[in-house]
Coordinates of C-alpha atoms in Angstrom, one line a residue:
M149 CA 324.3 -118.0 46.3
G150 CA 325.1 -120.5 49.0
C151 CA 323.2 -121.6 52.1
S152 CA 319.8 -121.0 53.5
K153 CA 321.2 -118.4 55.9
N154 CA 322.1 -116.3 52.9
L155 CA 318.6 -116.9 51.5
V156 CA 317.1 -115.3 54.6
D157 CA 319.4 -112.3 54.2
S158 CA 318.3 -112.0 50.5
E159 CA 314.7 -112.1 51.7
R160 CA 315.4 -109.3 54.2
V161 CA 316.9 -107.2 51.4
L162 CA 313.9 -107.9 49.2
H163 CA 311.7 -106.5 52.0
L164 CA 313.8 -103.4 52.4
L165 CA 313.7 -102.8 48.6
A166 CA 309.9 -103.1 48.7
E167 CA 309.7 -100.7 51.6
A168 CA 311.8 -98.2 49.5
G169 CA 309.4 -98.6 46.5
I170 CA 311.6 -100.8 44.4
D171 CA 310.1 -103.7 42.4
A172 CA 312.4 -106.6 43.1
V173 CA 312.2 -110.4 42.5
H174 CA 314.3 -113.3 43.6
E175 CA 315.5 -115.3 40.6
E176 CA 318.8 -117.2 40.7
A177 CA 321.1 -116.4 37.7
D178 CA 318.3 -115.1 35.5
F179 CA 319.5 -111.7 34.5
R180 CA 316.9 -109.3 32.9
D181 CA 316.3 -105.6 32.5
G182 CA 317.1 -103.5 35.6
S183 CA 319.8 -104.0 38.2
V184 CA 321.1 -107.2 39.7
I185 CA 322.2 -107.8 43.3
I186 CA 324.2 -110.9 43.8
N187 CA 324.3 -112.3 47.4
T188 CA 327.5 -114.3 47.3
C189 CA 328.9 -117.3 49.2
G190 CA 332.5 -117.5 50.4
F191 CA 332.6 -120.8 52.4
I192 CA 334.6 -123.2 50.3
G193 CA 336.4 -123.2 46.9
D194 CA 333.6 -124.5 44.8
A195 CA 331.1 -122.0 46.3
K196 CA 333.5 -119.1 45.8
E197 CA 334.1 -120.1 42.2
E198 CA 330.3 -120.3 41.6
S199 CA 329.8 -116.8 43.1
I200 CA 332.7 -115.3 40.9
A201 CA 331.2 -116.9 37.8
A202 CA 327.8 -115.4 38.6
I203 CA 329.4 -111.9 39.1
L204 CA 331.3 -112.2 35.8
D205 CA 328.2 -113.4 34.0
A206 CA 326.2 -110.4 35.3
C207 CA 329.0 -108.0 34.3
R208 CA 328.9 -109.5 30.8
C209 CA 325.2 -108.9 30.7
K210 CA 325.8 -105.4 31.7
A211 CA 328.4 -104.9 29.0
E212 CA 325.9 -106.2 26.4
G213 CA 323.2 -103.8 27.7
I214 CA 320.9 -106.6 29.0
I215 CA 321.0 -105.1 32.6
D216 CA 321.9 -101.7 34.0
K217 CA 324.0 -102.2 37.1
V218 CA 325.6 -105.0 39.1
Y219 CA 325.8 -104.9 42.9
V220 CA 327.5 -107.6 45.0
M221 CA 327.0 -108.4 48.7
G222 CA 327.3 -111.3 51.1
C223 CA 330.1 -113.6 52.4
L224 CA 332.5 -113.4 49.5
S225 CA 332.5 -109.6 49.3
E226 CA 332.7 -109.4 53.1
R227 CA 335.8 -111.6 53.2
Y228 CA 337.6 -110.1 50.2
S229 CA 336.4 -106.5 50.5
K230 CA 339.8 -105.1 49.5
E231 CA 340.8 -107.5 46.6
L232 CA 337.5 -107.9 44.7
P233 CA 336.9 -104.2 43.7
T234 CA 340.3 -104.1 42.1
E235 CA 340.0 -107.4 40.3
I236 CA 336.4 -106.8 39.0
P237 CA 336.0 -103.1 38.6
E238 CA 332.9 -103.5 36.4
V239 CA 330.8 -104.1 39.5
D240 CA 328.9 -100.9 40.5
G241 CA 328.9 -101.5 44.2
W242 CA 330.5 -103.9 46.7
F243 CA 328.9 -104.5 50.1
G244 CA 329.5 -106.8 53.0
K245 CA 327.3 -109.5 54.4
F246 CA 325.4 -107.2 56.7
D247 CA 325.4 -103.9 54.7
W248 CA 321.7 -104.3 53.8
D249 CA 320.7 -100.7 54.2
A250 CA 323.7 -99.6 52.1
V251 CA 322.7 -102.0 49.3
V252 CA 319.2 -100.6 49.2
K253 CA 320.4 -97.0 49.3
A254 CA 322.8 -97.7 46.4
V255 CA 319.9 -99.0 44.3
T256 CA 317.4 -96.3 45.3
S257 CA 319.8 -93.3 45.4
A258 CA 317.3 -91.7 47.8
A259 CA 314.2 -92.9 49.6
P260 CA 314.1 -93.5 53.3
V261 CA 315.0 -97.1 54.2
V262 CA 313.6 -99.1 57.1
S263 CA 316.6 -100.0 59.3
S264 CA 317.5 -103.6 58.8
K265 CA 318.9 -103.7 62.3
F266 CA 315.4 -103.6 63.8
D267 CA 313.0 -104.6 61.0
W268 CA 312.8 -108.4 60.4
G269 CA 310.2 -108.2 57.6
R270 CA 310.8 -110.6 54.7
E271 CA 309.6 -111.2 51.2
L272 CA 309.7 -115.0 51.0
S273 CA 311.4 -116.7 48.1
T274 CA 310.4 -120.2 49.3
P275 CA 307.0 -121.7 48.7
R276 CA 304.6 -119.8 51.0
H277 CA 304.0 -122.8 53.2
H278 CA 307.6 -123.1 54.5
A279 CA 310.3 -120.8 55.6
Y280 CA 313.8 -120.7 57.1
L281 CA 314.0 -119.1 60.6
K282 CA 317.5 -117.8 61.4
I283 CA 317.9 -117.4 65.1
A284 CA 321.5 -116.5 65.4
E285 CA 324.5 -115.2 63.4
G286 CA 328.2 -115.9 63.6
C287 CA 330.2 -118.6 65.3
N288 CA 332.7 -118.9 68.2
R289 CA 333.9 -122.5 67.6
M290 CA 336.9 -121.7 65.4
C291 CA 337.2 -125.1 63.8
A292 CA 340.5 -125.4 62.1
F293 CA 339.1 -125.8 58.5
C294 CA 336.4 -123.2 58.7
A295 CA 336.4 -119.6 57.5
I296 CA 332.9 -118.8 58.6
P297 CA 334.0 -117.0 61.9
L298 CA 336.3 -114.8 59.7
I299 CA 333.3 -113.8 57.7
T300 CA 330.4 -113.6 60.2
G301 CA 332.3 -112.7 63.4
R302 CA 331.4 -113.8 66.9
Y303 CA 328.1 -115.6 67.8
R304 CA 325.1 -113.3 68.2
S305 CA 321.8 -114.7 69.3
R306 CA 318.5 -113.0 68.3
R307 CA 316.2 -112.2 71.2
P308 CA 313.5 -114.8 71.7
D309 CA 310.7 -112.2 71.7
E310 CA 311.8 -111.0 68.3
I311 CA 312.0 -114.5 66.9
V312 CA 308.5 -115.4 68.3
E313 CA 307.1 -112.2 66.7
E314 CA 308.6 -113.1 63.4
V315 CA 307.1 -116.6 63.5
K316 CA 303.7 -115.1 64.2
Q317 CA 304.0 -112.8 61.3
L318 CA 305.0 -115.6 59.0
V319 CA 302.2 -117.8 60.2
A320 CA 299.8 -115.0 59.3
K321 CA 301.2 -115.1 55.7
G322 CA 300.5 -118.9 55.5
V323 CA 303.8 -120.4 56.6
K324 CA 303.3 -123.8 58.3
E325 CA 306.8 -125.3 58.4
F326 CA 309.8 -123.6 60.1
N327 CA 313.3 -124.8 59.4
V328 CA 315.3 -123.3 62.3
I329 CA 318.8 -122.4 61.2
A330 CA 322.1 -120.9 62.7
Q331 CA 325.8 -121.6 62.2
D332 CA 325.6 -123.3 65.6
L333 CA 322.2 -124.0 67.2
S334 CA 323.9 -125.5 70.3
N335 CA 325.1 -122.1 71.4
Y336 CA 321.8 -120.3 71.0
G337 CA 321.0 -117.9 73.8
R338 CA 324.1 -118.4 75.9
D339 CA 325.3 -114.9 74.9
L340 CA 322.1 -113.1 75.8
K341 CA 322.1 -111.0 78.9
G342 CA 319.1 -110.3 81.0
E343 CA 317.1 -113.3 79.8
N344 CA 317.6 -115.3 83.0
N345 CA 317.2 -118.6 81.2
S346 CA 319.4 -121.7 81.7
T347 CA 317.7 -123.6 78.8
P348 CA 317.5 -120.9 76.0
L349 CA 317.0 -123.2 73.0
A350 CA 314.6 -125.5 74.7
T351 CA 312.5 -122.6 75.9
L352 CA 312.5 -121.0 72.5
L353 CA 311.3 -124.2 70.9
E354 CA 308.5 -124.5 73.4
R355 CA 307.4 -120.9 72.7
I356 CA 307.5 -121.4 68.9
S357 CA 305.7 -124.8 69.2
D358 CA 302.9 -123.1 71.2
I359 CA 302.1 -120.7 68.4
P360 CA 298.8 -121.7 66.6
G361 CA 299.4 -122.6 63.0
V362 CA 303.0 -123.9 63.4
E363 CA 302.8 -127.4 62.0
W364 CA 306.4 -128.4 61.7
I365 CA 309.6 -127.2 63.4
R366 CA 312.9 -128.7 62.1
L367 CA 316.4 -128.1 63.6
H368 CA 319.5 -127.5 61.5
Y369 CA 323.2 -127.2 62.3
A370 CA 323.6 -128.2 66.0
Y371 CA 327.2 -128.5 67.2
P372 CA 328.2 -131.8 68.9
A373 CA 330.3 -130.2 71.7
D374 CA 328.3 -128.6 74.5
F375 CA 325.1 -130.0 73.0
P376 CA 321.9 -128.7 74.6
Y377 CA 320.5 -131.9 75.9
E378 CA 317.5 -130.1 77.4
I379 CA 316.0 -129.8 73.9
L380 CA 315.5 -133.6 73.6
P381 CA 312.5 -134.0 76.0
V382 CA 310.9 -131.0 74.2
M383 CA 311.4 -132.7 70.8
A384 CA 310.1 -136.0 72.1
S385 CA 306.9 -134.5 73.6
R386 CA 305.9 -131.9 71.1
A387 CA 304.1 -133.3 68.0
N388 CA 304.9 -130.3 65.8
I389 CA 308.7 -130.5 66.4
C390 CA 310.0 -132.8 63.8
K391 CA 311.9 -135.9 64.9
Y392 CA 314.9 -134.6 62.9
L393 CA 318.2 -133.2 63.8
D394 CA 321.0 -131.8 61.5
I395 CA 324.3 -132.1 63.4
A396 CA 327.6 -132.0 61.5
L397 CA 330.1 -134.4 63.0
Q398 CA 332.8 -134.1 60.4
H399 CA 334.9 -137.2 61.6
I400 CA 335.3 -139.9 64.2
D401 CA 339.1 -140.4 64.4
D402 CA 340.4 -138.8 67.6
K403 CA 343.5 -137.4 66.0
V404 CA 341.7 -135.9 63.1
L405 CA 339.0 -134.5 65.4
D406 CA 341.7 -132.9 67.5
N407 CA 343.5 -131.5 64.5
M408 CA 340.2 -130.1 63.3
H409 CA 339.7 -128.4 66.7
R410 CA 336.3 -129.9 67.1
H411 CA 336.2 -129.9 70.9
I412 CA 334.9 -133.6 71.1
D413 CA 336.3 -137.1 70.7
A414 CA 335.0 -140.4 69.4
E415 CA 333.7 -141.7 72.7
A416 CA 331.8 -138.5 73.5
T417 CA 330.4 -138.5 69.9
R418 CA 329.0 -142.0 70.3
R419 CA 327.5 -141.2 73.7
L420 CA 325.8 -138.1 72.2
L421 CA 324.3 -140.1 69.4
A422 CA 323.1 -142.8 71.7
R423 CA 321.4 -140.4 74.0
I424 CA 319.7 -138.4 71.2
R425 CA 318.2 -141.7 69.8
Q426 CA 317.3 -142.9 73.3
E427 CA 315.5 -139.7 74.3
V428 CA 313.8 -139.1 70.9
P429 CA 312.7 -142.4 69.6
G430 CA 312.4 -142.5 65.8
I431 CA 314.5 -139.4 65.3
H432 CA 316.2 -139.1 61.9
I433 CA 319.7 -137.7 62.2
R434 CA 321.4 -135.8 59.3
T435 CA 325.1 -135.3 59.4
T436 CA 328.0 -134.1 57.3
L437 CA 331.4 -135.7 57.2
M438 CA 334.7 -134.4 55.9
V439 CA 337.4 -136.6 54.3
G440 CA 340.9 -135.7 53.3
F441 CA 341.7 -133.4 56.2
P442 CA 345.5 -133.0 56.5
G443 CA 347.0 -136.0 58.2
E444 CA 344.0 -138.3 57.6
T445 CA 345.6 -141.7 57.2
E446 CA 344.1 -144.7 55.6
E447 CA 343.5 -146.1 59.1
A448 CA 341.7 -142.9 60.2
F449 CA 339.6 -143.0 57.1
E450 CA 338.7 -146.7 57.7
R451 CA 337.6 -145.7 61.2
L452 CA 335.2 -143.2 59.6
V453 CA 333.9 -145.9 57.2
D454 CA 333.3 -148.2 60.1
F455 CA 331.5 -145.4 61.9
V456 CA 329.2 -144.8 59.0
K457 CA 328.3 -148.5 58.9
E458 CA 327.8 -148.6 62.6
Q459 CA 325.7 -145.5 63.1
R460 CA 323.5 -145.9 59.9
F461 CA 322.7 -142.2 59.6
D462 CA 319.3 -141.5 58.1
R463 CA 320.7 -138.6 56.1
M464 CA 324.3 -138.0 55.4
G465 CA 326.5 -135.9 53.1
A466 CA 330.3 -136.0 52.6
F467 CA 332.8 -133.5 51.1
A468 CA 336.5 -133.3 50.6
Y469 CA 338.7 -130.9 52.6
C470 CA 339.5 -127.7 50.8
E471 CA 342.1 -125.4 52.3
E472 CA 340.9 -122.0 53.2
E473 CA 343.4 -119.2 53.6
D474 CA 343.8 -117.6 57.0
T475 CA 342.3 -120.6 58.8
R476 CA 344.1 -122.5 61.5
A477 CA 344.4 -125.6 59.2
A478 CA 346.0 -123.5 56.5
R479 CA 348.5 -122.1 59.0
E480 CA 349.4 -125.3 60.8
F481 CA 349.0 -128.1 58.3
S482 CA 350.0 -128.9 54.8
D483 CA 347.2 -130.0 52.4
D484 CA 349.1 -133.2 51.8
I485 CA 346.4 -135.6 50.6
P486 CA 346.1 -135.7 46.8
Q487 CA 342.7 -134.7 45.3
D488 CA 342.2 -138.0 43.7
V489 CA 342.5 -139.7 47.1
K490 CA 340.0 -137.3 48.6
D491 CA 337.6 -137.9 45.7
R492 CA 337.9 -141.7 46.1
R493 CA 337.2 -141.4 49.8
V494 CA 334.1 -139.2 49.3
Q495 CA 332.8 -141.7 46.8
A496 CA 333.4 -144.7 49.0
I497 CA 331.6 -143.1 51.9
M498 CA 328.6 -142.0 49.8
D499 CA 328.4 -145.5 48.2
I500 CA 328.0 -147.0 51.6
Q501 CA 325.5 -144.4 52.6
E502 CA 323.4 -145.0 49.5
E503 CA 323.0 -148.7 50.5
I504 CA 322.1 -147.7 54.1
A505 CA 319.6 -145.1 52.8
L506 CA 317.9 -147.6 50.6
E507 CA 317.6 -150.1 53.4
I508 CA 316.1 -147.4 55.7
N509 CA 313.7 -146.3 53.1
Q510 CA 312.6 -149.9 52.3
K511 CA 311.5 -150.3 55.9
K512 CA 309.0 -147.5 55.3
I513 CA 307.1 -149.4 52.6
G514 CA 303.6 -150.0 53.8
S515 CA 303.8 -147.3 56.4
I516 CA 301.6 -144.2 56.4
Q517 CA 303.5 -140.9 56.5
R518 CA 302.2 -137.4 56.9
V519 CA 303.5 -135.5 53.8
I520 CA 303.4 -131.8 52.9
I521 CA 303.1 -131.2 49.2
D522 CA 305.6 -128.8 47.8
S523 CA 305.0 -128.9 44.0
E524 CA 303.8 -131.1 41.2
N525 CA 305.0 -132.2 37.8
D526 CA 303.3 -134.0 34.9
D527 CA 303.4 -137.4 36.7
Y528 CA 303.5 -136.8 40.5
Y529 CA 302.9 -134.5 43.3
V530 CA 306.2 -133.9 45.1
G531 CA 306.2 -133.7 48.9
R532 CA 308.2 -134.4 52.0
T533 CA 307.8 -136.1 55.4
Q534 CA 308.8 -134.6 58.7
Y535 CA 312.2 -136.3 58.2
D536 CA 313.0 -134.4 55.1
S537 CA 314.3 -130.8 54.9
P538 CA 313.7 -128.8 51.7
E539 CA 316.2 -129.1 48.9
V540 CA 318.7 -131.4 50.7
D541 CA 316.7 -134.5 51.7
P542 CA 314.6 -137.1 50.0
E543 CA 311.3 -136.4 48.5
V544 CA 308.0 -138.3 48.3
L545 CA 306.5 -138.8 44.9
V546 CA 302.8 -139.1 45.3
E547 CA 300.6 -140.6 42.6
K548 CA 298.1 -138.4 40.9
N549 CA 295.1 -140.5 41.8
K550 CA 293.3 -137.5 43.3
E551 CA 293.7 -133.8 43.3
L552 CA 296.0 -132.5 46.1
E553 CA 296.7 -128.9 47.1
I554 CA 300.2 -127.4 47.2
G555 CA 301.1 -126.5 50.8
E556 CA 298.7 -128.9 52.4
F557 CA 299.3 -132.1 54.5
Y558 CA 298.1 -135.5 53.5
D559 CA 298.4 -139.1 54.8
V560 CA 300.4 -141.0 52.2
K561 CA 300.9 -144.8 52.1
I562 CA 304.4 -145.6 51.0
T563 CA 304.5 -148.1 48.1
R564 CA 308.0 -148.0 46.8
A565 CA 311.5 -147.0 48.0
M566 CA 314.6 -145.8 46.3
P567 CA 317.8 -144.7 48.0
F568 CA 316.9 -141.0 48.0
E569 CA 313.2 -141.0 47.2
L570 CA 309.9 -142.6 48.3
M571 CA 306.8 -143.2 46.3
G572 CA 303.3 -143.4 47.6
T573 CA 299.5 -142.9 47.3
A574 CA 297.5 -140.3 49.2
L575 CA 294.8 -141.8 51.4

């Protein structure tokens, strides 16, 4: 359940199960004979409800004899380790986010297990041509609304040599596209001792980029404060680093940003965006915005609307504030904005973004884009450009005028544009 970081954790557990001689598959919410391990999300209300529903569904299947045992791990069980076993006693085992060895030992009841602390082997659940690459865990930012630091703890960067070795192993398995992820890419490497490197993320990107077989590198979840500007010339000069950056900005009103504890103001945010676009021409920026944070006035929201119109983000998502217990926002503010007002603001922002996205896509008509093919259906091959991350961004529907191979790159001429999709013909 949840984000791509959880997906990587699940792939690690799949590897450990395989090492222990257990036949395991990754199938979301498809309960069959055997045991089920649910890797939960505990980020916001909707995600927690989805995870609870999956647990209860699995327990129902267990009661009906469809499956044998139910084990739960991940963010939700890490955060509510005391409450959940009492509330759902039907579960056979509860484990935290990082208790990978314990999960495997519970399933196997014996068998030596490769230590997950040192072994970064994975059984990919994504198509074999692309993978997520998690380079750090945890977060130090302590944004007022966010419970992630309560779940994952302090920021911990992986050693660059370890990451480079993992990339080489994945390339050997056929992976061509690497989506680099962390709770906060901007902080990568600053906690590492003995590396003697003042530009840790930029240096890491160069090392990954130099590996033969790495076709695309895409960056997810940079933090706007303390942004590592040294990565920009690397992005601009390296052909296999996608001109794409996912950076959650959340808001633009100074008072809201201060209450959110975001460590940045509106002026600095605009300078950051201008510099990114100046140093990496053609870059597509993806961001996430939050509406309805306590104290967000209509004037503050209108500033956010104007900001969206002004910046014309290539990719953007918006969501409504959801109070999370034990966070700074829950302690210091009252969740005083009605849900219908929050929903109206989300819809207003997304309506504006849909128009912007259509205009941006229409400018691509007639252009030739390098596209990787992910899948096919009865009518089209489905692919993505360097500006599109799997699952969250637009896709390119390619006419079936010739046979194409899944996982290969093709030059595609764009013939039609919709707000969140492109259509084209392979050349």
